PDB file of C-alpha atoms in Angstrom:
ATOM      1  CA  MET W   1      20.815 -30.958 -14.813  1.00  0.00           C
ATOM      2  CA  GLY W   2      21.867 -28.211 -17.177  1.00  0.00           C
ATOM      3  CA  LEU W   3      18.610 -26.168 -18.174  1.00  0.00           C
ATOM      4  CA  ASP W   4      16.538 -28.669 -16.037  1.00  0.00           C
ATOM      5  CA  ASN W   5      15.451 -26.255 -13.336  1.00  0.00           C
ATOM      6  CA  TYR W   6      14.032 -23.839 -15.688  1.00  0.00           C
ATOM      7  CA  ILE W   7      12.597 -26.083 -18.317  1.00  0.00           C
ATOM      8  CA  ALA W   8      10.594 -27.462 -15.123  1.00  0.00           C
ATOM      9  CA  ALA W   9       9.625 -24.037 -13.531  1.00  0.00           C
ATOM     10  CA  PHE W  10       8.107 -23.056 -17.179  1.00  0.00           C
ATOM     11  CA  ARG W  11       6.272 -26.281 -17.039  1.00  0.00           C
ATOM     12  CA  ASP W  12       4.837 -26.055 -13.507  1.00  0.00           C
ATOM     13  CA  ILE W  13       1.586 -24.673 -13.685  1.00  0.00           C
ATOM     14  CA  THR W  14       1.842 -23.148 -10.121  1.00  0.00           C
ATOM     15  CA  PHE W  15       4.526 -20.927 -11.279  1.00  0.00           C
ATOM     16  CA  THR W  16       3.163 -19.884 -14.616  1.00  0.00           C
ATOM     17  CA  LYS W  17       0.233 -18.908 -12.203  1.00  0.00           C
ATOM     18  CA  SER W  18       2.373 -16.876  -9.863  1.00  0.00           C
ATOM     19  CA  LEU W  19       4.031 -14.948 -12.734  1.00  0.00           C
ATOM     20  CA  VAL W  20       0.620 -13.860 -13.872  1.00  0.00           C
ATOM     21  CA  ASN W  21      -0.502 -12.822 -10.556  1.00  0.00           C
ATOM     22  CA  SER W  22       2.847 -10.825 -10.714  1.00  0.00           C
ATOM     23  CA  LEU W  23       2.296  -9.281 -13.500  1.00  0.00           C
ATOM     24  CA  TRP W  24      -1.577  -8.371 -12.266  1.00  0.00           C
ATOM     25  CA  ILE W  25      -0.017  -7.030  -9.052  1.00  0.00           C
ATOM     26  CA  ALA W  26       2.745  -5.035 -10.832  1.00  0.00           C
ATOM     27  CA  GLY W  27      -0.012  -3.334 -13.332  1.00  0.00           C
ATOM     28  CA  ALA W  28      -2.617  -2.503 -10.322  1.00  0.00           C
ATOM     29  CA  ASP W  29       0.670  -1.151  -8.352  1.00  0.00           C
ATOM     30  CA  ILE W  30       1.797   0.658 -11.074  1.00  0.00           C
ATOM     31  CA  LEU W  31      -1.394   2.274 -11.863  1.00  0.00           C
ATOM     32  CA  ILE W  32      -2.043   3.002  -8.143  1.00  0.00           C
ATOM     33  CA  VAL W  33       1.476   4.835  -7.516  1.00  0.00           C
ATOM     34  CA  LEU W  34       0.932   7.205 -10.599  1.00  0.00           C
ATOM     35  CA  THR W  35      -2.190   8.420  -9.109  1.00  0.00           C
ATOM     36  CA  PHE W  36      -3.484   8.151  -5.650  1.00  0.00           C
ATOM     37  CA  PRO W  37      -0.238   9.107  -3.800  1.00  0.00           C
ATOM     38  CA  LEU W  38       0.309  12.056  -6.472  1.00  0.00           C
ATOM     39  CA  LEU W  39      -3.226  13.004  -5.946  1.00  0.00           C
ATOM     40  CA  ALA W  40      -2.423  13.275  -2.372  1.00  0.00           C
ATOM     41  CA  ALA W  41       0.618  15.057  -2.088  1.00  0.00           C
ATOM     42  CA  GLU W  42      -1.176  17.684  -4.509  1.00  0.00           C
ATOM     43  CA  LEU W  43      -3.904  18.000  -1.539  1.00  0.00           C
ATOM     44  CA  LEU W  44      -1.652  18.499   0.852  1.00  0.00           C
ATOM     45  CA  TYR W  45       0.554  20.987  -1.019  1.00  0.00           C
ATOM     46  CA  ALA W  46      -2.379  23.134  -1.555  1.00  0.00           C
ATOM     47  CA  VAL W  47      -2.645  23.355   2.153  1.00  0.00           C
ATOM     48  CA  LYS W  48      -1.517  26.766   2.958  1.00  0.00           C
ATOM     49  CA  SER W  49      -0.895  26.461   6.419  1.00  0.00           C
ATOM     50  CA  THR W  50       2.328  25.155   7.241  1.00  0.00           C
ATOM     51  CA  LYS W  51       1.162  23.892  10.793  1.00  0.00           C
ATOM     52  CA  LYS W  52      -1.718  22.003   9.516  1.00  0.00           C
ATOM     53  CA  GLN W  53       0.331  20.632   6.694  1.00  0.00           C
ATOM     54  CA  TYR W  54       3.210  19.369   9.182  1.00  0.00           C
ATOM     55  CA  VAL W  55       0.208  17.643  11.305  1.00  0.00           C
ATOM     56  CA  VAL W  56      -1.066  15.390   8.000  1.00  0.00           C
ATOM     57  CA  ARG W  57       2.290  14.607   7.171  1.00  0.00           C
ATOM     58  CA  THR W  58       3.320  13.350   9.851  1.00  0.00           C
ATOM     59  CA  ALA W  59       0.021  11.150  10.111  1.00  0.00           C
ATOM     60  CA  PHE W  60       0.785  10.314   6.337  1.00  0.00           C
ATOM     61  CA  THR W  61       4.361   8.898   7.500  1.00  0.00           C
ATOM     62  CA  PHE W  62       2.783   6.598  10.360  1.00  0.00           C
ATOM     63  CA  PRO W  63       2.394   3.432   8.405  1.00  0.00           C
ATOM     64  CA  MET W  64       6.049   3.770   7.839  1.00  0.00           C
ATOM     65  CA  VAL W  65       7.007   3.701  11.372  1.00  0.00           C
ATOM     66  CA  VAL W  66       4.747   0.521  12.218  1.00  0.00           C
ATOM     67  CA  PRO W  67       6.334  -2.680  11.227  1.00  0.00           C
ATOM     68  CA  SER W  68       4.379  -4.085   7.845  1.00  0.00           C
ATOM     69  CA  VAL W  69       3.507  -7.632   9.642  1.00  0.00           C
ATOM     70  CA  VAL W  70       1.170  -5.356  12.238  1.00  0.00           C
ATOM     71  CA  ILE W  71      -0.050  -3.392   9.384  1.00  0.00           C
ATOM     72  CA  ILE W  72      -0.656  -6.575   7.107  1.00  0.00           C
ATOM     73  CA  LEU W  73      -2.024  -8.599   9.840  1.00  0.00           C
ATOM     74  CA  LEU W  74      -4.458  -5.658  10.875  1.00  0.00           C
ATOM     75  CA  TRP W  75      -5.897  -5.845   7.444  1.00  0.00           C
ATOM     76  CA  LYS W  76      -6.007  -9.556   7.664  1.00  0.00           C
ATOM     77  CA  TRP W  77      -8.428  -8.644  10.376  1.00  0.00           C
ATOM     78  CA  ILE W  78     -10.431  -6.066   8.509  1.00  0.00           C
ATOM     79  CA  LEU W  79     -11.187  -8.393   5.319  1.00  0.00           C
ATOM     80  CA  ALA W  80     -11.775 -11.451   7.772  1.00  0.00           C
ATOM     81  CA  GLY W  81     -14.849 -13.234   6.952  1.00  0.00           C
ATOM     82  CA  ASP W  82     -17.116 -13.378   9.850  1.00  0.00           C
ATOM     83  CA  THR W  83     -15.535 -10.996  12.201  1.00  0.00           C
ATOM     84  CA  GLY W  84     -14.050  -8.456   9.691  1.00  0.00           C
ATOM     85  CA  VAL W  85     -14.430  -5.053  10.119  1.00  0.00           C
ATOM     86  CA  LEU W  86     -15.402  -4.410   6.516  1.00  0.00           C
ATOM     87  CA  ASN W  87     -18.268  -6.861   6.502  1.00  0.00           C
ATOM     88  CA  ASN W  88     -19.156  -5.464   9.782  1.00  0.00           C
ATOM     89  CA  ILE W  89     -19.479  -1.514   8.279  1.00  0.00           C
ATOM     90  CA  LEU W  90     -21.205  -3.092   5.132  1.00  0.00           C
ATOM     91  CA  THR W  91     -23.616  -5.085   7.419  1.00  0.00           C
ATOM     92  CA  SER W  92     -24.569  -1.692   9.146  1.00  0.00           C
ATOM     93  CA  ILE W  93     -25.064   0.387   6.281  1.00  0.00           C
ATOM     94  CA  GLY W  94     -27.167  -2.343   4.777  1.00  0.00           C
ATOM     95  CA  LEU W  95     -25.314  -3.719   2.285  1.00  0.00           C
ATOM     96  CA  GLY W  96     -24.945  -7.061   4.246  1.00  0.00           C
ATOM     97  CA  ASN W  97     -25.534  -8.772   0.748  1.00  0.00           C
ATOM     98  CA  LEU W  98     -21.821  -7.840  -0.269  1.00  0.00           C
ATOM     99  CA  ALA W  99     -20.171  -9.040   2.798  1.00  0.00           C
ATOM    100  CA  LYS W 100     -18.186 -12.119   1.647  1.00  0.00           C
ATOM    101  CA  PRO W 101     -14.891 -13.523   3.144  1.00  0.00           C
ATOM    102  CA  TRP W 102     -12.609 -11.173   1.101  1.00  0.00           C
ATOM    103  CA  LEU W 103      -9.474 -13.355   0.846  1.00  0.00           C
ATOM    104  CA  GLY W 104     -10.734 -16.793   1.121  1.00  0.00           C
ATOM    105  CA  ASP W 105     -12.749 -16.329  -2.029  1.00  0.00           C
ATOM    106  CA  SER W 106     -10.885 -16.833  -5.169  1.00  0.00           C
ATOM    107  CA  ARG W 107     -12.372 -14.015  -7.294  1.00  0.00           C
ATOM    108  CA  THR W 108     -11.649 -11.583  -4.634  1.00  0.00           C
ATOM    109  CA  ALA W 109      -8.702 -12.387  -3.092  1.00  0.00           C
ATOM    110  CA  LEU W 110      -5.985 -11.238  -5.474  1.00  0.00           C
ATOM    111  CA  GLY W 111      -7.893  -7.909  -5.374  1.00  0.00           C
ATOM    112  CA  SER W 112      -8.021  -7.725  -1.817  1.00  0.00           C
ATOM    113  CA  ILE W 113      -3.917  -8.369  -1.612  1.00  0.00           C
ATOM    114  CA  ILE W 114      -3.374  -5.532  -4.214  1.00  0.00           C
ATOM    115  CA  ALA W 115      -5.925  -2.938  -1.995  1.00  0.00           C
ATOM    116  CA  ILE W 116      -4.819  -3.219   1.002  1.00  0.00           C
ATOM    117  CA  GLY W 117      -2.497  -0.739   2.694  1.00  0.00           C
ATOM    118  CA  PHE W 118      -2.797   2.537   2.035  1.00  0.00           C
ATOM    119  CA  PRO W 119      -3.153   2.732  -1.638  1.00  0.00           C
ATOM    120  CA  TRP W 120      -3.261   6.896  -1.470  1.00  0.00           C
ATOM    121  CA  LEU W 121       0.443   6.724   0.288  1.00  0.00           C
ATOM    122  CA  GLY W 122       1.921   3.990  -2.110  1.00  0.00           C
ATOM    123  CA  SER W 123       2.522   0.283  -2.236  1.00  0.00           C
ATOM    124  CA  ALA W 124       1.732  -1.367   0.870  1.00  0.00           C
ATOM    125  CA  SER W 125       5.213  -2.509   1.774  1.00  0.00           C
ATOM    126  CA  LEU W 126       6.877   0.694   1.168  1.00  0.00           C
ATOM    127  CA  GLY W 127       4.403   2.643   3.368  1.00  0.00           C
ATOM    128  CA  GLY W 128       4.701   6.274   2.646  1.00  0.00           C
ATOM    129  CA  LEU W 129       7.375   6.342   0.515  1.00  0.00           C
ATOM    130  CA  GLN W 130       5.874   7.373  -3.079  1.00  0.00           C
ATOM    131  CA  PHE W 131       3.775  10.056  -1.313  1.00  0.00           C
ATOM    132  CA  LEU W 132       6.774  11.312   0.470  1.00  0.00           C
ATOM    133  CA  LEU W 133       8.717  11.108  -2.760  1.00  0.00           C
ATOM    134  CA  TYR W 134       6.127  13.420  -4.592  1.00  0.00           C
ATOM    135  CA  PHE W 135       5.408  15.966  -1.904  1.00  0.00           C
ATOM    136  CA  GLY W 136       9.178  16.477  -1.549  1.00  0.00           C
ATOM    137  CA  ALA W 137       9.425  16.934  -5.188  1.00  0.00           C
ATOM    138  CA  LEU W 138       6.687  19.063  -5.408  1.00  0.00           C
ATOM    139  CA  GLN W 139       8.228  21.571  -2.491  1.00  0.00           C
ATOM    140  CA  ASN W 140      11.066  21.779  -4.644  1.00  0.00           C
ATOM    141  CA  ILE W 141       9.529  22.982  -7.434  1.00  0.00           C
ATOM    142  CA  SER W 142      10.293  27.098  -7.886  1.00  0.00           C
ATOM    143  CA  LYS W 143       7.390  29.300  -6.983  1.00  0.00           C
ATOM    144  CA  ASP W 144       8.368  31.337  -9.545  1.00  0.00           C
ATOM    145  CA  MET W 145       6.766  28.992 -12.174  1.00  0.00           C
ATOM    146  CA  PHE W 146       3.609  28.605 -10.026  1.00  0.00           C
ATOM    147  CA  GLU W 147       3.398  32.866 -10.005  1.00  0.00           C
ATOM    148  CA  ALA W 148       4.340  33.202 -14.028  1.00  0.00           C
ATOM    149  CA  ALA W 149       1.470  30.487 -14.672  1.00  0.00           C
ATOM    150  CA  GLU W 150      -0.678  32.395 -12.591  1.00  0.00           C
ATOM    151  CA  ILE W 151       0.052  35.531 -13.911  1.00  0.00           C
ATOM    152  CA  ASP W 152      -0.433  33.654 -17.460  1.00  0.00           C
ATOM    153  CA  GLY W 153      -4.153  32.605 -16.198  1.00  0.00           C
ATOM    154  CA  ALA W 154      -3.687  29.304 -16.061  1.00  0.00           C
ATOM    155  CA  ASN W 155      -5.975  27.250 -13.809  1.00  0.00           C
ATOM    156  CA  ILE W 156      -5.376  24.684 -11.255  1.00  0.00           C
ATOM    157  CA  PHE W 157      -5.329  21.801 -13.764  1.00  0.00           C
ATOM    158  CA  GLN W 158      -3.599  23.391 -16.580  1.00  0.00           C
ATOM    159  CA  ARG W 159      -0.627  23.886 -13.770  1.00  0.00           C
ATOM    160  CA  PHE W 160      -0.763  20.427 -12.987  1.00  0.00           C
ATOM    161  CA  ILE W 161      -0.754  19.816 -16.513  1.00  0.00           C
ATOM    162  CA  LYS W 162       2.327  21.810 -17.567  1.00  0.00           C
ATOM    163  CA  ILE W 163       4.253  22.077 -14.737  1.00  0.00           C
ATOM    164  CA  ASP W 164       3.751  19.461 -11.717  1.00  0.00           C
ATOM    165  CA  LEU W 165       3.741  16.518 -13.826  1.00  0.00           C
ATOM    166  CA  PRO W 166       6.917  17.436 -16.213  1.00  0.00           C
ATOM    167  CA  MET W 167       8.471  18.363 -12.751  1.00  0.00           C
ATOM    168  CA  LEU W 168       7.755  14.936 -10.843  1.00  0.00           C
ATOM    169  CA  ALA W 169       9.111  12.774 -13.961  1.00  0.00           C
ATOM    170  CA  SER W 170      12.018  11.541 -12.536  1.00  0.00           C
ATOM    171  CA  GLN W 171       9.822  10.471  -8.980  1.00  0.00           C
ATOM    172  CA  MET W 172       7.217   9.038 -11.260  1.00  0.00           C
ATOM    173  CA  LYS W 173      10.111   6.980 -13.024  1.00  0.00           C
ATOM    174  CA  LEU W 174      11.426   5.844  -9.690  1.00  0.00           C
ATOM    175  CA  THR W 175       7.994   4.943  -8.109  1.00  0.00           C
ATOM    176  CA  VAL W 176       7.123   2.963 -11.215  1.00  0.00           C
ATOM    177  CA  THR W 177      10.853   1.268 -10.934  1.00  0.00           C
ATOM    178  CA  LEU W 178      10.092   0.646  -6.909  1.00  0.00           C
ATOM    179  CA  ALA W 179       6.490  -0.418  -7.966  1.00  0.00           C
ATOM    180  CA  ILE W 180       7.701  -2.874 -10.141  1.00  0.00           C
ATOM    181  CA  ILE W 181      10.338  -4.430  -7.699  1.00  0.00           C
ATOM    182  CA  ASN W 182       7.872  -4.532  -5.200  1.00  0.00           C
ATOM    183  CA  ALA W 183       5.281  -6.332  -7.232  1.00  0.00           C
ATOM    184  CA  VAL W 184       7.411  -9.073  -8.461  1.00  0.00           C
ATOM    185  CA  GLN W 185       9.241  -9.855  -4.940  1.00  0.00           C
ATOM    186  CA  VAL W 186       5.992  -9.583  -2.447  1.00  0.00           C
ATOM    187  CA  PHE W 187       6.175 -12.299  -0.513  1.00  0.00           C
ATOM    188  CA  ASP W 188       5.190 -10.935   3.487  1.00  0.00           C
ATOM    189  CA  THR W 189       1.972  -9.566   2.361  1.00  0.00           C
ATOM    190  CA  VAL W 190       0.570 -12.678   0.548  1.00  0.00           C
ATOM    191  CA  TYR W 191       2.190 -15.656   3.025  1.00  0.00           C
ATOM    192  CA  ILE W 192       0.326 -13.811   5.876  1.00  0.00           C
ATOM    193  CA  LEU W 193      -2.828 -13.078   4.286  1.00  0.00           C
ATOM    194  CA  THR W 194      -3.572 -16.164   2.218  1.00  0.00           C
ATOM    195  CA  LYS W 195      -0.238 -18.407   1.889  1.00  0.00           C
ATOM    196  CA  GLY W 196      -1.120 -18.208  -1.731  1.00  0.00           C
ATOM    197  CA  GLY W 197      -4.391 -19.624  -1.617  1.00  0.00           C
ATOM    198  CA  PRO W 198      -7.432 -20.121  -2.121  1.00  0.00           C
ATOM    199  CA  GLY W 199      -5.988 -22.688  -4.462  1.00  0.00           C
ATOM    200  CA  THR W 200      -3.134 -20.947  -6.308  1.00  0.00           C
ATOM    201  CA  ALA W 201      -5.394 -17.875  -6.599  1.00  0.00           C
ATOM    202  CA  THR W 202      -2.715 -15.304  -4.939  1.00  0.00           C
ATOM    203  CA  ILE W 203       0.109 -17.476  -5.301  1.00  0.00           C
ATOM    204  CA  THR W 204       3.333 -15.258  -6.303  1.00  0.00           C
ATOM    205  CA  PRO W 205       6.979 -16.426  -7.660  1.00  0.00           C
ATOM    206  CA  SER W 206       8.439 -15.496  -4.180  1.00  0.00           C
ATOM    207  CA  VAL W 207       6.124 -17.914  -2.476  1.00  0.00           C
ATOM    208  CA  VAL W 208       6.936 -20.527  -4.904  1.00  0.00           C
ATOM    209  CA  LEU W 209      10.331 -20.145  -4.328  1.00  0.00           C
ATOM    210  CA  TYR W 210      10.007 -19.945  -0.732  1.00  0.00           C
ATOM    211  CA  GLU W 211       7.880 -23.516  -0.751  1.00  0.00           C
ATOM    212  CA  GLN W 212      10.184 -25.556  -3.040  1.00  0.00           C
ATOM    213  CA  GLY W 213      12.973 -24.206  -1.502  1.00  0.00           C
ATOM    214  CA  PHE W 214      12.427 -24.570   2.536  1.00  0.00           C
ATOM    215  CA  THR W 215       9.335 -27.126   2.208  1.00  0.00           C
ATOM    216  CA  TYR W 216      10.213 -29.551  -0.463  1.00  0.00           C
ATOM    217  CA  ARG W 217      14.014 -28.806  -0.196  1.00  0.00           C
ATOM    218  CA  LYS W 218      14.452 -28.483  -3.908  1.00  0.00           C
ATOM    219  CA  MET W 219      17.197 -25.537  -3.711  1.00  0.00           C
ATOM    220  CA  GLY W 220      18.132 -25.981  -7.194  1.00  0.00           C
ATOM    221  CA  TYR W 221      14.604 -25.382  -8.421  1.00  0.00           C
ATOM    222  CA  ALA W 222      14.095 -22.650  -6.213  1.00  0.00           C
ATOM    223  CA  SER W 223      17.291 -20.925  -7.168  1.00  0.00           C
ATOM    224  CA  ALA W 224      16.289 -21.322 -10.797  1.00  0.00           C
ATOM    225  CA  ILE W 225      12.989 -19.517  -9.590  1.00  0.00           C
ATOM    226  CA  GLY W 226      15.126 -16.710  -8.137  1.00  0.00           C
ATOM    227  CA  VAL W 227      16.765 -16.326 -11.223  1.00  0.00           C
ATOM    228  CA  ILE W 228      13.813 -15.967 -13.119  1.00  0.00           C
ATOM    229  CA  MET W 229      12.702 -13.161 -10.892  1.00  0.00           C
ATOM    230  CA  PHE W 230      15.733 -11.328 -11.207  1.00  0.00           C
ATOM    231  CA  ALA W 231      15.520 -11.407 -15.110  1.00  0.00           C
ATOM    232  CA  ILE W 232      12.015 -10.247 -14.904  1.00  0.00           C
ATOM    233  CA  ILE W 233      12.399  -7.431 -12.628  1.00  0.00           C
ATOM    234  CA  MET W 234      15.377  -6.624 -14.786  1.00  0.00           C
ATOM    235  CA  VAL W 235      13.542  -6.546 -18.469  1.00  0.00           C
ATOM    236  CA  LEU W 236      10.754  -4.430 -16.512  1.00  0.00           C
ATOM    237  CA  THR W 237      13.093  -1.976 -15.127  1.00  0.00           C
ATOM    238  CA  VAL W 238      15.004  -1.349 -18.198  1.00  0.00           C
ATOM    239  CA  ILE W 239      11.813  -1.058 -20.305  1.00  0.00           C
ATOM    240  CA  ASN W 240      10.623   1.271 -17.831  1.00  0.00           C
ATOM    241  CA  GLN W 241      13.823   3.450 -17.811  1.00  0.00           C
ATOM    242  CA  LYS W 242      13.367   3.442 -21.476  1.00  0.00           C
ATOM    243  CA  LEU W 243       9.877   4.365 -21.689  1.00  0.00           C
ATOM    244  CA  MET W 244       9.568   7.583 -19.009  1.00  0.00           C
ATOM    245  CA  LYS W 245      11.175  10.525 -19.195  1.00  0.00           C
ATOM    246  CA  ASN W 246      13.304  12.190 -16.627  1.00  0.00           C
ATOM    247  CA  THR W 247      12.752  15.597 -15.195  1.00  0.00           C
ATOM    248  CA  GLU W 248      15.950  16.859 -17.048  1.00  0.00           C
ATOM    249  CA  SER W 249      15.045  15.817 -20.030  1.00  0.00           C
ATOM    250  CA  MET W 250      11.808  17.942 -19.797  1.00  0.00           C
ATOM    251  CA  ASP W 251      12.916  20.904 -18.981  1.00  0.00           C
TER     252      ASP W 251
ATOM    253  CA  MET N   1     -14.803  27.898  -8.900  1.00  0.00           C
ATOM    254  CA  ARG N   2     -11.504  28.095  -7.266  1.00  0.00           C
ATOM    255  CA  LYS N   3     -12.896  28.210  -3.640  1.00  0.00           C
ATOM    256  CA  ALA N   4     -15.086  24.825  -4.805  1.00  0.00           C
ATOM    257  CA  VAL N   5     -12.032  23.241  -5.978  1.00  0.00           C
ATOM    258  CA  SER N   6     -10.055  24.145  -2.705  1.00  0.00           C
ATOM    259  CA  ILE N   7     -13.497  22.996  -0.258  1.00  0.00           C
ATOM    260  CA  PHE N   8     -13.516  20.083  -2.155  1.00  0.00           C
ATOM    261  CA  SER N   9      -9.668  19.133  -2.033  1.00  0.00           C
ATOM    262  CA  ARG N  10      -9.622  19.717   2.073  1.00  0.00           C
ATOM    263  CA  ILE N  11     -12.557  17.436   2.230  1.00  0.00           C
ATOM    264  CA  LEU N  12     -10.695  14.681   0.461  1.00  0.00           C
ATOM    265  CA  LEU N  13      -7.644  15.326   2.195  1.00  0.00           C
ATOM    266  CA  GLY N  14      -9.711  14.950   5.442  1.00  0.00           C
ATOM    267  CA  ILE N  15     -11.014  11.765   4.509  1.00  0.00           C
ATOM    268  CA  LEU N  16      -7.969  10.426   3.420  1.00  0.00           C
ATOM    269  CA  LEU N  17      -6.424  11.450   6.830  1.00  0.00           C
ATOM    270  CA  LEU N  18      -9.291   9.768   8.589  1.00  0.00           C
ATOM    271  CA  LEU N  19      -8.655   6.588   6.423  1.00  0.00           C
ATOM    272  CA  THR N  20      -4.908   6.593   7.490  1.00  0.00           C
ATOM    273  CA  LEU N  21      -5.623   6.929  10.989  1.00  0.00           C
ATOM    274  CA  ALA N  22      -9.018   4.548  11.201  1.00  0.00           C
ATOM    275  CA  PRO N  23      -6.675   1.440  10.784  1.00  0.00           C
ATOM    276  CA  PHE N  24      -4.311   2.546  14.111  1.00  0.00           C
ATOM    277  CA  TYR N  25      -7.791   3.734  16.009  1.00  0.00           C
ATOM    278  CA  LEU N  26      -8.697   0.232  15.639  1.00  0.00           C
ATOM    279  CA  LEU N  27      -5.751  -1.323  16.618  1.00  0.00           C
ATOM    280  CA  VAL N  28      -4.984   0.749  19.820  1.00  0.00           C
ATOM    281  CA  ILE N  29      -8.967   0.928  21.342  1.00  0.00           C
ATOM    282  CA  ASN N  30      -9.208  -3.045  20.633  1.00  0.00           C
ATOM    283  CA  SER N  31      -5.776  -3.564  22.402  1.00  0.00           C
ATOM    284  CA  PHE N  32      -7.756  -2.868  25.700  1.00  0.00           C
ATOM    285  CA  LYS N  33     -10.979  -5.156  24.718  1.00  0.00           C
ATOM    286  CA  GLY N  34     -11.619  -8.672  25.437  1.00  0.00           C
ATOM    287  CA  GLN N  35     -12.328 -11.010  22.318  1.00  0.00           C
ATOM    288  CA  THR N  36     -16.096 -10.872  22.465  1.00  0.00           C
ATOM    289  CA  GLU N  37     -15.936  -7.190  22.505  1.00  0.00           C
ATOM    290  CA  ILE N  38     -13.775  -6.787  19.710  1.00  0.00           C
ATOM    291  CA  ILE N  39     -16.242  -8.977  17.549  1.00  0.00           C
ATOM    292  CA  LYS N  40     -19.449  -6.986  18.867  1.00  0.00           C
ATOM    293  CA  THR N  41     -18.199  -3.287  19.139  1.00  0.00           C
ATOM    294  CA  PRO N  42     -15.040  -3.179  16.961  1.00  0.00           C
ATOM    295  CA  PHE N  43     -15.252   0.378  16.763  1.00  0.00           C
ATOM    296  CA  GLN N  44     -16.452   1.590  20.128  1.00  0.00           C
ATOM    297  CA  LEU N  45     -13.950   2.373  23.179  1.00  0.00           C
ATOM    298  CA  ALA N  46     -13.883  -0.381  25.308  1.00  0.00           C
ATOM    299  CA  VAL N  47     -16.675  -0.429  28.008  1.00  0.00           C
ATOM    300  CA  ASN N  48     -14.725  -2.605  30.782  1.00  0.00           C
ATOM    301  CA  TRP N  49     -11.227  -1.532  29.856  1.00  0.00           C
ATOM    302  CA  GLN N  50      -8.548  -4.452  30.101  1.00  0.00           C
ATOM    303  CA  PHE N  51      -4.941  -4.492  30.260  1.00  0.00           C
ATOM    304  CA  MET N  52      -4.766  -8.267  30.387  1.00  0.00           C
ATOM    305  CA  ASN N  53      -3.477  -7.998  26.530  1.00  0.00           C
ATOM    306  CA  TYR N  54      -0.309  -6.054  27.673  1.00  0.00           C
ATOM    307  CA  ALA N  55      -0.216  -8.159  30.990  1.00  0.00           C
ATOM    308  CA  LYS N  56       0.051 -10.998  28.875  1.00  0.00           C
ATOM    309  CA  ARG N  57       3.061  -9.707  27.138  1.00  0.00           C
ATOM    310  CA  CYS N  58       4.995  -8.435  29.695  1.00  0.00           C
ATOM    311  CA  PRO N  59       4.342 -11.001  32.465  1.00  0.00           C
ATOM    312  CA  ARG N  60       6.354  -9.315  35.182  1.00  0.00           C
ATOM    313  CA  TRP N  61       6.522  -5.840  34.059  1.00  0.00           C
ATOM    314  CA  SER N  62      10.597  -6.196  34.836  1.00  0.00           C
ATOM    315  CA  GLY N  63      12.822  -4.606  31.904  1.00  0.00           C
ATOM    316  CA  PRO N  64      11.653  -4.814  28.288  1.00  0.00           C
ATOM    317  CA  CYS N  65       9.808  -7.898  27.282  1.00  0.00           C
TER     318      CYS N  65
END
């Protein structure tokens, strides 16, 4: 057998398509976790009242408490074709021509899978983890730095660029690493929503692995896919570690 | 300028809060509706409150289900 399983994997159109989908998901996830949760954390940090801050923070951690399957099924209903909430909203505001089966159309299925959940809190399967990481880090920044910046006449954007971003570098590095791992390993979201379809439009390596291993009983081939996924995660994580700087190195 | 940014950021935070809680609101209110009512009026509170969905899950209401 030797390397036969690996050769077969790279010759398998379904598997190569799943790798391409994974890259799309990873790229989009990285962009999402570096922008929206950071924005949400900054907005909440700007709220002066501790009580209000507490209420919003509690609400933002809600998706973490609810099992991910519930959230995914909820989004399946929101994005459904005939009875979907999103299509209902579009129709009621006069944009009925945009209504479509979001998960059933190969042009929108992958985008829908990327967009589900709560992007302003982080990637779907991790709930509000990225938001909490950023918010916690913002709270740990010394108030003296903000006061010094204010005395120097820095506006809110200069403060964000010169203080917040460098001080959040370690958290950004971690969130990107988590996003990469999550994107390559994503299984539950895809399997519950589309099972990789329509066709192979949303198939991911984990779904291929599951089908090959447990539907077709090709355990060797499924194991080879697992090893390839591990190697991809390893390479992308090492690249991320090399490219992104830590907070300590920014001090 | 600073006040405008503050107002804008509060509005944005409010929208994010609503978007976060909206799916859970739908989940809860629709658990008290029948299938037809869910499809017809997914956002409104139930007209005829039904507890059948919970009763089906816990048929005898004895112990954890």
